[in-house]
Structures are given as C-alpha cells and as structure tokens.
Coordinates of C-alpha atoms in Angstrom, one line a residue:
M1 CA 106.2 54.3 130.3
S2 CA 105.0 58.3 130.4
E3 CA 105.6 59.9 127.0
D4 CA 108.4 61.8 128.4
Q5 CA 109.8 59.3 128.9
A6 CA 109.7 57.6 125.4
K7 CA 111.4 59.7 124.0
E8 CA 114.1 60.2 125.9
T9 CA 114.2 56.8 125.4
A10 CA 113.9 56.9 121.6
A11 CA 116.4 60.0 121.2
K12 CA 119.0 57.4 123.6
E13 CA 119.3 54.5 120.5
P14 CA 120.4 54.2 117.5
Q15 CA 118.6 55.5 114.4
T16 CA 118.4 52.4 110.8
Q17 CA 119.7 54.8 108.1
E18 CA 117.9 54.2 105.3
P19 CA 119.9 51.2 103.2
K20 CA 122.6 52.6 100.6
Q21 CA 122.0 51.6 97.3
P22 CA 124.2 50.6 95.2
K23 CA 125.3 52.1 92.6
E24 CA 124.5 52.0 89.1
T25 CA 126.7 51.5 85.6
E26 CA 126.9 49.8 82.4
P27 CA 128.0 46.6 81.8
Q28 CA 131.9 47.1 80.5
E29 CA 132.0 46.4 76.7
P30 CA 133.5 43.9 75.6
R31 CA 135.8 44.2 72.6
Q32 CA 135.3 44.9 69.1
R33 CA 135.2 41.6 67.3
R34 CA 132.9 40.7 69.7
K35 CA 130.7 43.5 68.8
A36 CA 129.0 41.6 65.1
K37 CA 127.9 38.4 67.0
G38 CA 124.3 39.0 66.6
A39 CA 123.6 39.1 62.8
G40 CA 120.2 37.6 62.8
R41 CA 119.2 35.2 65.5
G42 CA 122.5 36.0 67.0
I43 CA 121.9 39.9 68.4
V44 CA 118.2 38.4 69.7
T45 CA 119.8 36.1 71.9
G46 CA 122.6 37.7 73.2
V47 CA 120.0 41.4 73.8
L48 CA 117.6 38.0 75.7
S49 CA 120.0 36.8 77.5
A50 CA 121.1 39.9 79.0
V51 CA 118.4 41.4 79.7
V52 CA 117.1 37.7 81.4
I53 CA 120.8 38.4 83.5
L54 CA 119.7 41.6 83.8
A55 CA 116.1 40.7 85.2
A56 CA 117.5 38.1 87.8
G57 CA 120.1 39.6 88.9
G58 CA 117.9 42.8 89.5
G59 CA 116.1 40.8 91.5
V60 CA 118.8 39.2 94.1
I61 CA 120.6 42.4 94.4
S62 CA 117.4 44.0 95.2
A63 CA 116.6 41.7 98.1
A64 CA 119.6 41.9 99.5
S65 CA 119.9 45.8 99.3
L66 CA 116.3 45.5 101.6
M67 CA 118.3 44.3 105.0
P68 CA 120.2 46.6 106.5
E69 CA 123.7 47.8 106.2
S70 CA 126.3 46.9 109.4
S71 CA 127.9 49.7 110.9
G72 CA 131.0 49.5 108.8
G73 CA 128.9 48.6 105.5
R74 CA 129.0 45.3 103.4
A75 CA 130.9 45.0 100.1
L76 CA 128.6 43.2 97.4
E77 CA 130.1 41.2 95.6
I78 CA 129.4 42.3 91.3
P79 CA 127.9 39.1 89.3
Q80 CA 129.6 38.1 86.1
A81 CA 127.7 37.5 83.4
D82 CA 128.1 35.0 80.6
V83 CA 128.1 35.9 77.1
P84 CA 126.5 34.7 74.9
A85 CA 129.0 33.0 72.5
G86 CA 127.2 34.5 68.5
H87 CA 128.6 33.9 64.9
A88 CA 132.0 33.9 64.0
L89 CA 131.4 36.2 60.5
G90 CA 134.0 37.5 57.9
V91 CA 132.1 40.3 55.2
C92 CA 133.8 40.1 51.9
P93 CA 133.1 43.4 49.6
E94 CA 131.8 43.5 46.0
P95 CA 134.8 42.3 43.9
A96 CA 136.1 45.4 41.7
R97 CA 134.1 47.7 39.7
L98 CA 134.8 50.5 37.7
L99 CA 133.5 54.3 39.5
A100 CA 130.8 55.9 36.5
G101 CA 130.5 58.8 36.1
T102 CA 130.5 62.5 37.8
A103 CA 133.6 63.2 41.0
D104 CA 130.9 65.1 42.6
D105 CA 128.8 62.3 43.4
T106 CA 128.3 61.2 46.4
D107 CA 126.5 56.9 45.1
A108 CA 128.8 55.9 42.9
Q109 CA 128.0 54.3 39.8
F110 CA 130.1 51.5 38.7
N111 CA 130.8 50.3 35.4
P112 CA 132.3 46.4 34.2
V113 CA 136.1 46.1 35.3
S114 CA 137.7 44.1 32.5
Q115 CA 137.7 41.0 30.2
S116 CA 139.8 39.6 32.7
A117 CA 139.0 40.1 36.0
K118 CA 138.4 38.0 38.8
T119 CA 137.6 37.8 42.4
L120 CA 138.3 34.8 44.8
L121 CA 136.9 34.1 47.7
N122 CA 138.4 31.9 50.5
A123 CA 137.6 30.8 53.6
V124 CA 138.8 28.3 55.9
V125 CA 136.6 27.1 59.0
L126 CA 138.7 25.1 62.0
S127 CA 137.3 22.5 64.3
N128 CA 137.6 22.5 68.4
A129 CA 139.3 20.7 70.2
A130 CA 137.5 17.8 69.9
G131 CA 138.1 17.2 66.6
T132 CA 134.0 19.1 65.6
I133 CA 133.3 21.6 62.8
P134 CA 131.4 24.5 63.4
G135 CA 128.2 24.7 61.2
S136 CA 129.6 27.2 58.4
A137 CA 128.4 28.3 54.8
I138 CA 128.9 31.1 52.4
V139 CA 125.9 33.3 51.6
S140 CA 125.6 36.3 49.8
L141 CA 125.3 39.8 51.8
G142 CA 121.5 39.6 51.0
G143 CA 120.6 35.8 52.7
A144 CA 121.2 33.6 49.5
S145 CA 123.0 31.1 49.4
I146 CA 126.9 30.1 47.7
A147 CA 128.6 27.4 49.8
E148 CA 128.2 25.0 52.0
I149 CA 131.5 24.9 54.3
A150 CA 130.5 21.9 57.0
K151 CA 127.1 21.0 58.1
K152 CA 125.7 21.8 61.8
P153 CA 127.0 19.0 64.2
T154 CA 124.0 17.1 65.6
S155 CA 124.6 17.0 68.8
T156 CA 127.3 19.4 71.1
P157 CA 131.0 16.8 71.8
S158 CA 132.1 16.0 74.8
P159 CA 135.0 18.1 75.9
V160 CA 138.7 16.7 74.6
V161 CA 140.2 14.3 77.1
G162 CA 144.5 14.6 75.9
P163 CA 145.5 16.9 73.2
P164 CA 143.4 18.6 71.0
V165 CA 142.2 16.8 67.9
L166 CA 141.8 19.5 65.1
A167 CA 140.5 18.9 61.6
A168 CA 138.8 22.0 59.2
A169 CA 136.6 22.3 56.5
V170 CA 137.3 24.8 53.9
V171 CA 136.4 26.1 50.4
S172 CA 139.2 27.2 47.8
D173 CA 139.2 30.4 44.9
R174 CA 135.4 30.0 44.9
P175 CA 134.6 32.5 42.3
V176 CA 132.5 35.1 43.8
A177 CA 130.3 38.8 41.5
S178 CA 128.8 40.2 45.2
A179 CA 129.6 41.2 48.7
T180 CA 128.8 37.6 51.0
V181 CA 128.7 37.1 54.4
T182 CA 131.2 34.1 55.9
G183 CA 129.6 32.4 59.4
A184 CA 130.1 29.8 61.3
E185 CA 127.7 28.8 63.9
A186 CA 129.3 28.7 68.2
I187 CA 130.4 24.6 69.7
G188 CA 130.0 24.7 73.2
N189 CA 129.2 28.1 74.3
E190 CA 132.5 29.1 72.1
Q191 CA 133.0 31.4 68.9
A192 CA 134.1 28.8 66.4
S193 CA 138.0 30.2 64.5
M194 CA 137.1 30.9 61.1
A195 CA 138.8 33.3 58.1
A196 CA 137.5 34.5 55.0
H197 CA 139.5 36.2 52.2
L198 CA 139.1 38.1 49.2
N199 CA 141.4 38.6 46.1
Y200 CA 141.1 40.1 43.1
T201 CA 143.2 40.0 39.7
A202 CA 143.1 42.1 36.5
T203 CA 146.0 42.3 34.0
D204 CA 144.6 44.5 31.5
G205 CA 141.9 47.7 31.9
D206 CA 142.2 50.8 34.8
L207 CA 142.0 49.1 38.2
R208 CA 145.1 46.8 36.3
G209 CA 146.6 44.8 39.3
E210 CA 145.7 42.6 42.8
A211 CA 143.5 43.9 45.5
A212 CA 142.6 41.5 48.5
T213 CA 141.0 41.9 52.3
S214 CA 140.7 38.8 55.4
C215 CA 137.5 39.9 55.3
P216 CA 136.4 41.9 58.4
Q217 CA 133.9 40.8 61.7
P218 CA 131.5 43.6 61.6
G219 CA 131.1 46.7 64.2
N220 CA 130.4 49.7 64.8
D221 CA 132.7 51.8 65.0
S222 CA 136.7 51.6 63.0
W223 CA 139.5 54.3 61.1
L224 CA 140.6 53.4 57.8
L225 CA 143.4 54.9 56.7
G226 CA 145.4 55.5 53.3
A227 CA 142.0 56.9 51.2
S228 CA 143.0 59.4 48.0
T229 CA 140.9 61.7 46.4
A230 CA 143.1 63.7 44.6
L231 CA 143.0 64.1 40.5
G232 CA 143.3 60.6 38.8
R233 CA 142.6 59.2 42.7
T234 CA 139.1 57.0 43.2
A235 CA 138.3 56.3 46.7
V236 CA 135.0 54.5 47.1
L237 CA 133.8 53.4 51.3
N238 CA 131.6 50.3 50.4
I239 CA 129.6 50.3 54.0
S240 CA 127.8 46.7 54.4
N241 CA 125.1 45.4 56.9
A242 CA 125.3 41.8 57.2
S243 CA 122.3 41.8 60.6
G244 CA 119.2 41.7 60.6
T245 CA 118.5 45.1 62.0
P246 CA 119.4 48.6 60.4
A247 CA 122.4 50.1 60.7
T248 CA 122.9 54.2 60.1
A249 CA 126.1 54.7 59.9
N250 CA 127.8 58.3 60.1
L251 CA 131.0 59.6 59.1
D252 CA 134.2 61.7 60.6
I253 CA 136.8 62.6 58.1
F254 CA 140.0 63.7 58.5
G255 CA 142.5 65.4 55.6
A256 CA 146.3 67.3 55.8
K257 CA 143.8 70.4 57.2
G258 CA 142.1 69.0 60.0
Q259 CA 138.8 67.4 60.1
I260 CA 136.5 68.1 57.3
Q261 CA 133.0 69.3 57.8
V262 CA 130.5 67.5 55.0
A263 CA 126.8 67.3 55.9
G264 CA 126.0 64.6 53.9
A265 CA 128.6 62.4 56.0
R266 CA 126.3 62.2 58.9
G267 CA 123.0 59.7 58.8
L268 CA 123.7 56.9 56.2
L269 CA 121.2 54.7 56.2
V270 CA 121.4 50.9 54.8
P271 CA 119.2 48.1 55.2
P272 CA 119.5 45.1 56.7
G273 CA 121.3 42.4 53.9
T274 CA 122.9 45.9 51.6
T275 CA 125.7 47.7 50.6
R276 CA 125.8 51.0 50.3
S277 CA 128.6 52.7 48.6
I278 CA 129.5 56.3 49.0
N279 CA 132.0 58.4 46.9
L280 CA 134.4 60.1 49.0
G281 CA 135.7 62.4 46.0
G282 CA 131.8 63.4 46.7
L283 CA 132.3 64.9 50.6
A284 CA 135.9 66.1 50.3
P285 CA 137.4 66.5 47.3
G286 CA 141.4 66.7 46.2
E287 CA 142.6 65.7 49.2
A288 CA 145.8 63.1 48.7
Q289 CA 145.3 62.1 52.4
L290 CA 141.9 61.1 54.0
A291 CA 141.4 58.8 57.1
V292 CA 137.9 57.5 58.1
R293 CA 136.2 56.6 61.2
L294 CA 133.0 55.0 60.0
R295 CA 131.1 54.7 63.4
S296 CA 127.4 53.4 63.3
S297 CA 123.8 53.2 65.2
G298 CA 121.4 49.8 65.5
G299 CA 123.3 46.9 63.5
P300 CA 126.8 46.6 63.0
V301 CA 128.5 47.4 59.8
A302 CA 131.6 45.9 57.8
G303 CA 133.3 48.9 55.7
T304 CA 136.0 48.7 53.2
I305 CA 137.6 51.4 51.2
Q306 CA 137.8 50.5 46.9
Q307 CA 140.9 53.0 46.2
S308 CA 142.5 52.7 42.7
V309 CA 145.0 55.0 41.3
L310 CA 145.0 56.4 37.3
R311 CA 147.8 58.2 36.1
G312 CA 147.0 59.3 32.9
L313 CA 146.1 56.3 31.0
T314 CA 148.6 54.8 33.2
P315 CA 146.9 52.8 35.7
G316 CA 148.0 53.5 39.2
G317 CA 147.4 50.0 41.1
I318 CA 143.7 48.7 43.4
E319 CA 143.7 48.0 47.1
F320 CA 140.7 47.7 49.5
L321 CA 141.6 49.6 52.6
A322 CA 140.8 47.6 55.4
P323 CA 140.2 48.3 59.3
G324 CA 143.5 48.9 61.2
N325 CA 143.7 48.7 64.9
A326 CA 141.9 50.9 67.4
P327 CA 143.3 53.9 68.4
S328 CA 146.6 53.6 71.0
N329 CA 150.2 54.4 71.3
V330 CA 151.5 52.2 69.9
Q331 CA 150.3 51.0 66.5
V332 CA 152.7 48.3 64.6
M333 CA 152.8 47.2 60.6
S334 CA 153.8 44.3 59.2
G335 CA 154.6 43.0 55.8
V336 CA 155.8 46.7 54.3
D337 CA 158.5 45.2 51.0
I338 CA 160.2 48.1 49.9
Q339 CA 162.3 48.3 46.9
D340 CA 165.7 49.8 45.4
P341 CA 165.3 53.6 47.2
A342 CA 167.1 55.7 44.5
A343 CA 164.5 54.0 41.8
V344 CA 162.2 55.0 44.6
K345 CA 163.7 58.3 44.3
A346 CA 163.8 58.8 40.5
L347 CA 160.5 57.7 39.8
G348 CA 158.6 59.9 42.5
V349 CA 160.2 63.1 41.3
T350 CA 157.8 62.2 38.0
S351 CA 154.8 63.9 37.7
G352 CA 151.8 62.2 39.3
F353 CA 154.2 59.3 40.6
A354 CA 154.6 61.4 44.5
D355 CA 152.7 58.6 45.9
A356 CA 154.4 55.3 44.6
S357 CA 156.6 55.2 47.4
P358 CA 156.6 53.4 51.2
A359 CA 155.1 55.8 53.3
L360 CA 153.9 55.3 57.0
Q361 CA 150.5 57.9 58.2
I362 CA 149.4 58.9 60.9
A363 CA 145.6 60.1 62.1
V364 CA 145.4 61.5 65.5
P365 CA 141.6 61.5 66.6
G366 CA 142.1 63.9 69.3
A367 CA 143.6 67.6 69.4
A368 CA 146.8 67.3 71.1
D369 CA 149.9 66.6 68.6
A370 CA 152.1 63.7 68.7
V371 CA 155.7 63.1 68.6
V372 CA 155.7 59.7 67.1
Q373 CA 159.0 58.1 67.5
L374 CA 158.8 55.2 65.0
R375 CA 161.2 52.2 64.3
V376 CA 161.7 50.4 61.2
M377 CA 162.1 46.3 61.8
G378 CA 164.0 44.4 58.8
T379 CA 165.5 40.8 58.5
N380 CA 168.2 42.3 59.9
G381 CA 168.2 44.5 62.4
E382 CA 166.6 48.2 63.0
R383 CA 167.9 50.0 60.6
P384 CA 168.5 54.4 61.4
L385 CA 165.8 56.8 60.6
P386 CA 166.1 60.6 60.1
N387 CA 166.3 62.9 63.3
G388 CA 166.0 59.4 65.2
G389 CA 162.3 58.2 63.6
A390 CA 161.7 61.3 65.8
V391 CA 158.3 62.9 63.8
T392 CA 155.0 65.2 65.1
A393 CA 151.6 64.1 64.1
K394 CA 149.5 67.2 64.2
G395 CA 145.9 66.7 66.2
G396 CA 143.0 65.9 64.2
S397 CA 144.1 65.2 61.2
V398 CA 146.2 62.7 59.2
T399 CA 150.3 63.4 58.9
T400 CA 151.8 60.6 55.4
I401 CA 156.2 60.4 57.2
P402 CA 157.9 59.1 53.5
L403 CA 160.4 56.2 54.7
D404 CA 163.2 57.8 52.2
G405 CA 166.6 55.8 52.1
V406 CA 165.1 52.8 53.8
P407 CA 167.2 49.8 52.0
A408 CA 165.3 47.7 49.5
G409 CA 163.8 45.0 51.8
N410 CA 161.1 43.3 54.2
Y411 CA 160.2 45.4 57.2
T412 CA 158.0 45.9 60.0
V413 CA 157.3 49.3 61.4
S414 CA 156.7 50.3 64.7
A415 CA 155.3 53.5 65.9
S416 CA 154.7 54.6 69.5
S417 CA 153.1 58.2 71.2
D418 CA 151.7 58.5 74.4
V419 CA 148.3 60.0 72.3
A420 CA 146.6 57.4 70.7
F421 CA 146.8 57.8 67.4
V422 CA 146.1 55.1 64.2
A423 CA 148.3 54.2 61.4
S424 CA 149.2 52.4 58.2
A425 CA 152.1 52.1 56.0
R426 CA 152.2 52.2 52.3
V427 CA 153.7 50.0 49.9
T428 CA 155.0 50.2 46.5
R429 CA 155.5 47.8 43.0
G430 CA 156.6 49.2 40.3
L431 CA 159.6 51.4 39.8
K432 CA 158.5 52.5 35.6
A433 CA 156.7 55.5 35.1
E434 CA 155.7 54.1 31.6
E435 CA 154.2 50.7 32.5
A436 CA 151.4 50.1 35.3
V437 CA 152.7 50.3 39.2
D438 CA 150.5 49.1 42.4
F439 CA 150.0 49.7 45.6
A440 CA 148.7 47.9 49.0
W441 CA 148.1 49.5 52.6
S442 CA 149.5 47.5 55.7
P443 CA 147.3 48.4 58.1
S444 CA 148.3 48.4 61.9
A445 CA 147.9 44.4 63.0
A446 CA 147.1 42.5 66.8
R447 CA 149.5 41.3 69.0
L448 CA 149.1 38.0 67.9
G449 CA 148.0 35.4 70.4
S450 CA 146.8 32.3 69.6
Q451 CA 144.9 30.3 66.9
H452 CA 145.0 32.6 64.7
I453 CA 143.7 31.7 61.0
V454 CA 144.8 32.6 58.1
A455 CA 143.1 31.7 54.7
V456 CA 145.6 32.5 51.3
P457 CA 144.6 32.3 47.4
R458 CA 146.0 29.1 45.7
E459 CA 147.8 31.6 43.5
G460 CA 151.0 33.7 43.3
E461 CA 153.3 34.8 45.5
R462 CA 152.4 34.2 48.9
F463 CA 154.5 35.8 52.1
L464 CA 153.9 35.5 55.8
S465 CA 155.2 38.3 57.8
F466 CA 156.3 38.5 61.0
G467 CA 157.6 42.0 62.6
V468 CA 158.4 41.5 67.1
P469 CA 159.9 44.9 67.6
E470 CA 161.4 43.7 71.3
G471 CA 162.5 40.7 73.8
R472 CA 161.8 37.3 71.1
A473 CA 158.7 35.4 70.4
T474 CA 158.3 32.0 69.0
I475 CA 155.4 31.7 65.7
S476 CA 153.9 28.3 64.9
L477 CA 153.0 27.7 61.7
T478 CA 150.5 25.3 61.0
P479 CA 149.1 24.6 56.9
V480 CA 145.5 23.9 56.2
T481 CA 144.8 21.9 53.2
V482 CA 142.0 21.7 51.1
D483 CA 141.4 18.3 52.4
G484 CA 140.4 19.9 55.1
K485 CA 143.9 17.7 56.6
V486 CA 145.3 20.2 59.8
R487 CA 149.2 19.6 58.8
K488 CA 152.6 19.3 61.0
T489 CA 153.7 22.0 63.3
T490 CA 156.7 24.3 62.2
T491 CA 157.6 26.3 64.7
S492 CA 160.7 29.9 64.7
D493 CA 162.0 31.9 66.5
I494 CA 162.2 35.8 65.6
A495 CA 164.4 38.1 67.7
G496 CA 162.9 41.7 68.5
G497 CA 164.0 44.3 66.7
T498 CA 163.9 42.2 63.2
T499 CA 161.4 40.3 61.0
A500 CA 160.5 37.0 59.3
M501 CA 159.4 36.5 55.9
V502 CA 157.8 33.0 55.3
K503 CA 156.5 31.6 51.9
V504 CA 154.2 30.1 51.4
P505 CA 154.2 26.3 49.8
E506 CA 152.4 25.6 46.6
K507 CA 151.5 22.6 48.4
V508 CA 151.7 20.0 51.5
D509 CA 152.1 16.4 51.7
D510 CA 150.9 16.7 47.7
V511 CA 148.1 18.8 48.8
V512 CA 147.3 22.6 48.0
V513 CA 147.4 24.4 50.9
A514 CA 144.3 26.5 51.9
G515 CA 145.6 28.6 55.2
Y516 CA 147.9 29.0 58.2
I517 CA 146.6 28.1 61.7
V518 CA 149.2 30.7 63.7
S519 CA 150.1 31.0 67.0
S520 CA 152.9 33.3 69.3
A521 CA 154.4 32.9 72.1
G522 CA 157.1 35.1 74.2
D523 CA 157.0 38.6 73.6
A524 CA 154.5 40.8 70.9
A525 CA 154.5 40.0 67.4
Y526 CA 152.9 41.1 64.5
G527 CA 152.0 39.5 60.7
A528 CA 150.7 39.9 57.7
L529 CA 150.1 38.1 54.9
V530 CA 151.6 39.8 51.7
L531 CA 150.4 38.9 47.9
G532 CA 152.0 39.3 45.4
Q533 CA 152.7 37.7 41.0
A534 CA 155.1 37.1 39.1
G535 CA 157.0 39.4 36.7
R536 CA 153.7 41.5 37.5
S537 CA 154.1 44.8 40.1
D538 CA 150.9 43.6 41.9
I539 CA 150.4 44.1 45.6
S540 CA 148.6 44.0 48.8
V541 CA 149.5 43.2 52.5
N542 CA 146.5 42.6 55.0
A543 CA 147.2 42.6 58.6
I544 CA 147.0 39.2 60.4
Q545 CA 143.4 39.8 62.3
D546 CA 142.6 39.3 65.7
G547 CA 142.0 34.9 66.4
A548 CA 138.1 33.9 67.8
A549 CA 137.1 35.1 71.4
G550 CA 136.4 32.1 73.7
H551 CA 133.8 31.7 76.6
E552 CA 133.8 35.3 78.4
K553 CA 131.6 36.5 81.0
I554 CA 131.7 40.4 81.5
P555 CA 130.8 42.1 85.1
V556 CA 126.8 43.1 85.6
T557 CA 126.4 45.4 88.6
V558 CA 122.3 46.7 88.9
G559 CA 120.5 48.5 91.4
Y560 CA 116.9 50.2 91.9

C-alpha cells in the first residue's frame, strides 16, 4: 500500500478517544453522631480502613478505566464502603463550680461551690439482640479508670434467631468530681447502644438548684443556645477533648445585634484528655442572649455551657446547656413546663427578673431573615399564640420570643421556617423574687426512632415528655432496672398536636429504675427528660438523644 493510500484508510477509521476519567468526589459525610467514633484507637482504625478501601478501590477502577469506552458511554457502579463501627462515647462535663476572678478573664478560674452540692453520674449500656453486653467503662477525661460497666466479651455471638434477648449493664448514682468519659465498644460492627447522664444538685450557695445533661458524643460542629453574660449572669463554655488527637476549636458567637467578632474566639488549642474552660463574659460581655457555634479541627470535642444566674444576693439558678439539633427548617422542643402566666408576668416586671419567664430562643446562621411559624402543643391540644404564631427572626443574630399568656401546663414547642435555624426553649421554676428560683433550657431534639437509651438519676421528680406535632405516634417504653434487667414494655398512643407526660416510677418489680429504652413508630415524635426536686424550684430538661448507628456504608468514588 502506498503512503497516500495508508493515510486515506486511516482517515476513514474511527478515532479512539482517551478514556474519560470518573469525576473525583469526596465520600459523603456520615451524620454528626458518627464523627466522634474515633476517640483513641477508633480514630486510627477508621482512618486506616478508609485508606485501605480507597487504595483497593482505586486499583480496580483505574484498571477498568484503561479499557476504551463504547461510543454510548458506560456507567460505573459506585462502590459502597463499610464504615467501621467505633466506640460509643458520652463525654460528661466537670461538675458545676463557682467562677472566680474578674468578668473579663477569658480562661475560667473556679472556687468551691457549696457544702451540699453533689454530682452523680448514671450510665446504661444495652446488649445486642443476642444478649451480649459490650465491653464498657467510665474513665476520667485523662484516662484514669473510674468504674467498669461490663467486661469485654470473649467472643462475638452468632446472630440471634427469633425475638431479641436483651440485657443491660448499669452504673447508678456514681459520685464524680471531674469530667468523665463513658465508652462502650462495638459488637459485630454495630455501635453499642448506651447513654450517660450527669446530674448536679445543691441546696445552698450561689449555684443552688439542679443542672443535668445527657452527656453528648463528641463532634466537630455543634450549636449551643441560652447563654447570657448580662449583669449577674455567668456563662462558661467547657470544651472537652476525649480523643488522642489535639483539637483546635473555633467559636462563632452571635448576639441580638448580629455576630460578635472577637480575636480570642479562634485557634483555641485543646490537648488530648483535657478540658478548656472559656468564660464567655470575657469574649462577649453584657450580652443577654448568646448563641455559640463550636467547631473543631483535629480531634472531635464535646461542648457544654455552665450557665448560672445571681440576682443580687439571691441565687437565680444553674444549668448545663447542651447542643441541640444542627440548623434545620424545623426544630421541636419538648419538656417545656410553664407556670401560672399571671404570676410569671408579675415576677417578670421585678428588677432583674426579666429572664425568669418561659421563652423560645432562635438563632439564624445565614444573612436572610427567617419567618418562623410557632406552635405550642399541650396535653389537651394546641394553644393559640399572638399573630397566629408567626414571628420574624433576624438573620445572623439571636431572637428571644416570650411565651406569654400560655396557660400553666406541659408543652411541646414546634418551630418551622423556609430558612434554616437553631432553637431552644427556656423553662423557669419559682415565682417569688425573695426566694431562690431555677431555670432550664430544652434544646431542639432529634426525631425519635428505635432504641433510644435514656439514663435517669435515682432521686427527685422524673418525667418523660413526648410531643407529636402531626398525625399520630406510638411510643414504646421499656424500663431498665439497676440489676441490669430489661423489664416489660408499655406503649402509649399519642395524637398529633399534643404532649404526653409519663412519670418515671421509683421502682419496677421492686427494683430501682436506672433508665428506659424509648422507641417510636408512626408520625414524627420528639422527647425530653424533665427533672426536679419535690418542695424546691429545681428544674432541668434534657432532650432525648439520637439512637446508636447500626452497620452503615458510604459511597466512594475514586479516580486517578
């Protein structure tokens, strides 16, 4: 063949294109409760697993991409990568302590609280369906052993056939004097179901009252509402790092007039196994309403705010402010106990008592204003609100909405908007200015699903509050007693637009109750634990936390 003929033949043949490379994307991020699975060895295991998956997947896809594509193209199935189940963790803050030093000090210094103050830790760890309880323990934030909950099982049991056989391990009313970590190992690549709860009470001193928190799982992004640095108000942000990796925390602080720019809110180093306490009065003094966004790089952290009030010489209450739901178009808060509205109004006009009344607080992260529709649902149905419950919350700031005129009772508050926001509801107790009063904040709760664990203290008044905004839901309650037995389940059918209150008994089958397994079916339901003390104005409200993550996968797309 001549050279000209060869060129003509080549021109008529179809040209082979370079194979198209698959677009490289990052793996989808799992939900917030899984961000903190990597304390200590869990982080290393998760990272190494991801590296192995990507390396193996890259080899397969790279080899496939060397083959020419057909003219119509060829879709490649995105591989699903197993997410290794890590430790379930609950990080409890330090017991409440009285702040010492000047208000403009950023790093908090503390004095003893009182002679009657006590801080008790409760923990419940649930078995898997085969009745095997995961290895679990309570340690100090620095790693020192405090209590063993359950020994590590010697073998992984076979999957159970038939109904599950549940058991539990319990630590009840354990005194603690420092920040603690409650951890439970995974079984069969499923995260353990567990809960830890810290309860502080005092009958004397400036920090008189009750403060409690469902110890949060660490994460890298959380919101805390309800803080105040106005006269007589003290807010201390405690940032705890339970991982083996240094964490660098950054704070975004929002007030009534917008975001507050302060240099000391960036680059806060929190070494492994330590708590860093930040006096918010040194960063944003004189602010009656504050929202704090806590973000960290490196190790995940757990954040709570110790908020206290002192009106002259009269104690005004103490609470641990815990993170609520991430910004969303719908936020729901249960456990909102409202006192007699006339008496609350009379107390509120007294000097220094403007914040001793029920209210909803909303923070809008973005620049756009949020038109929020509010609903207040009691045990007998929904209550009317001024202007039909429509309010406007300014973008980039914090708005407090009084719940004036709502009759006394127990309520669930629902808020919705076309703009994402975060929310929390203030609850108050006590109606006399000359006597000690107390307050609580009910953060927005996660929608209830299956097998949420709630640990409860032994003493005091204890209620479970459930709200169903729409439709109808069935709530299943299974008591867990201090002997580790899972007792008989009861169910409650709750109509939409109502709130149901369930009193926690002292004992079931003559054994002290240590906690509950809570499940919900049907339409969306939300719950909270409401605590108090008989004959006192003590009050604390804790949202029921999300349940444990099961075996999960994430899509992984790789290329070269």
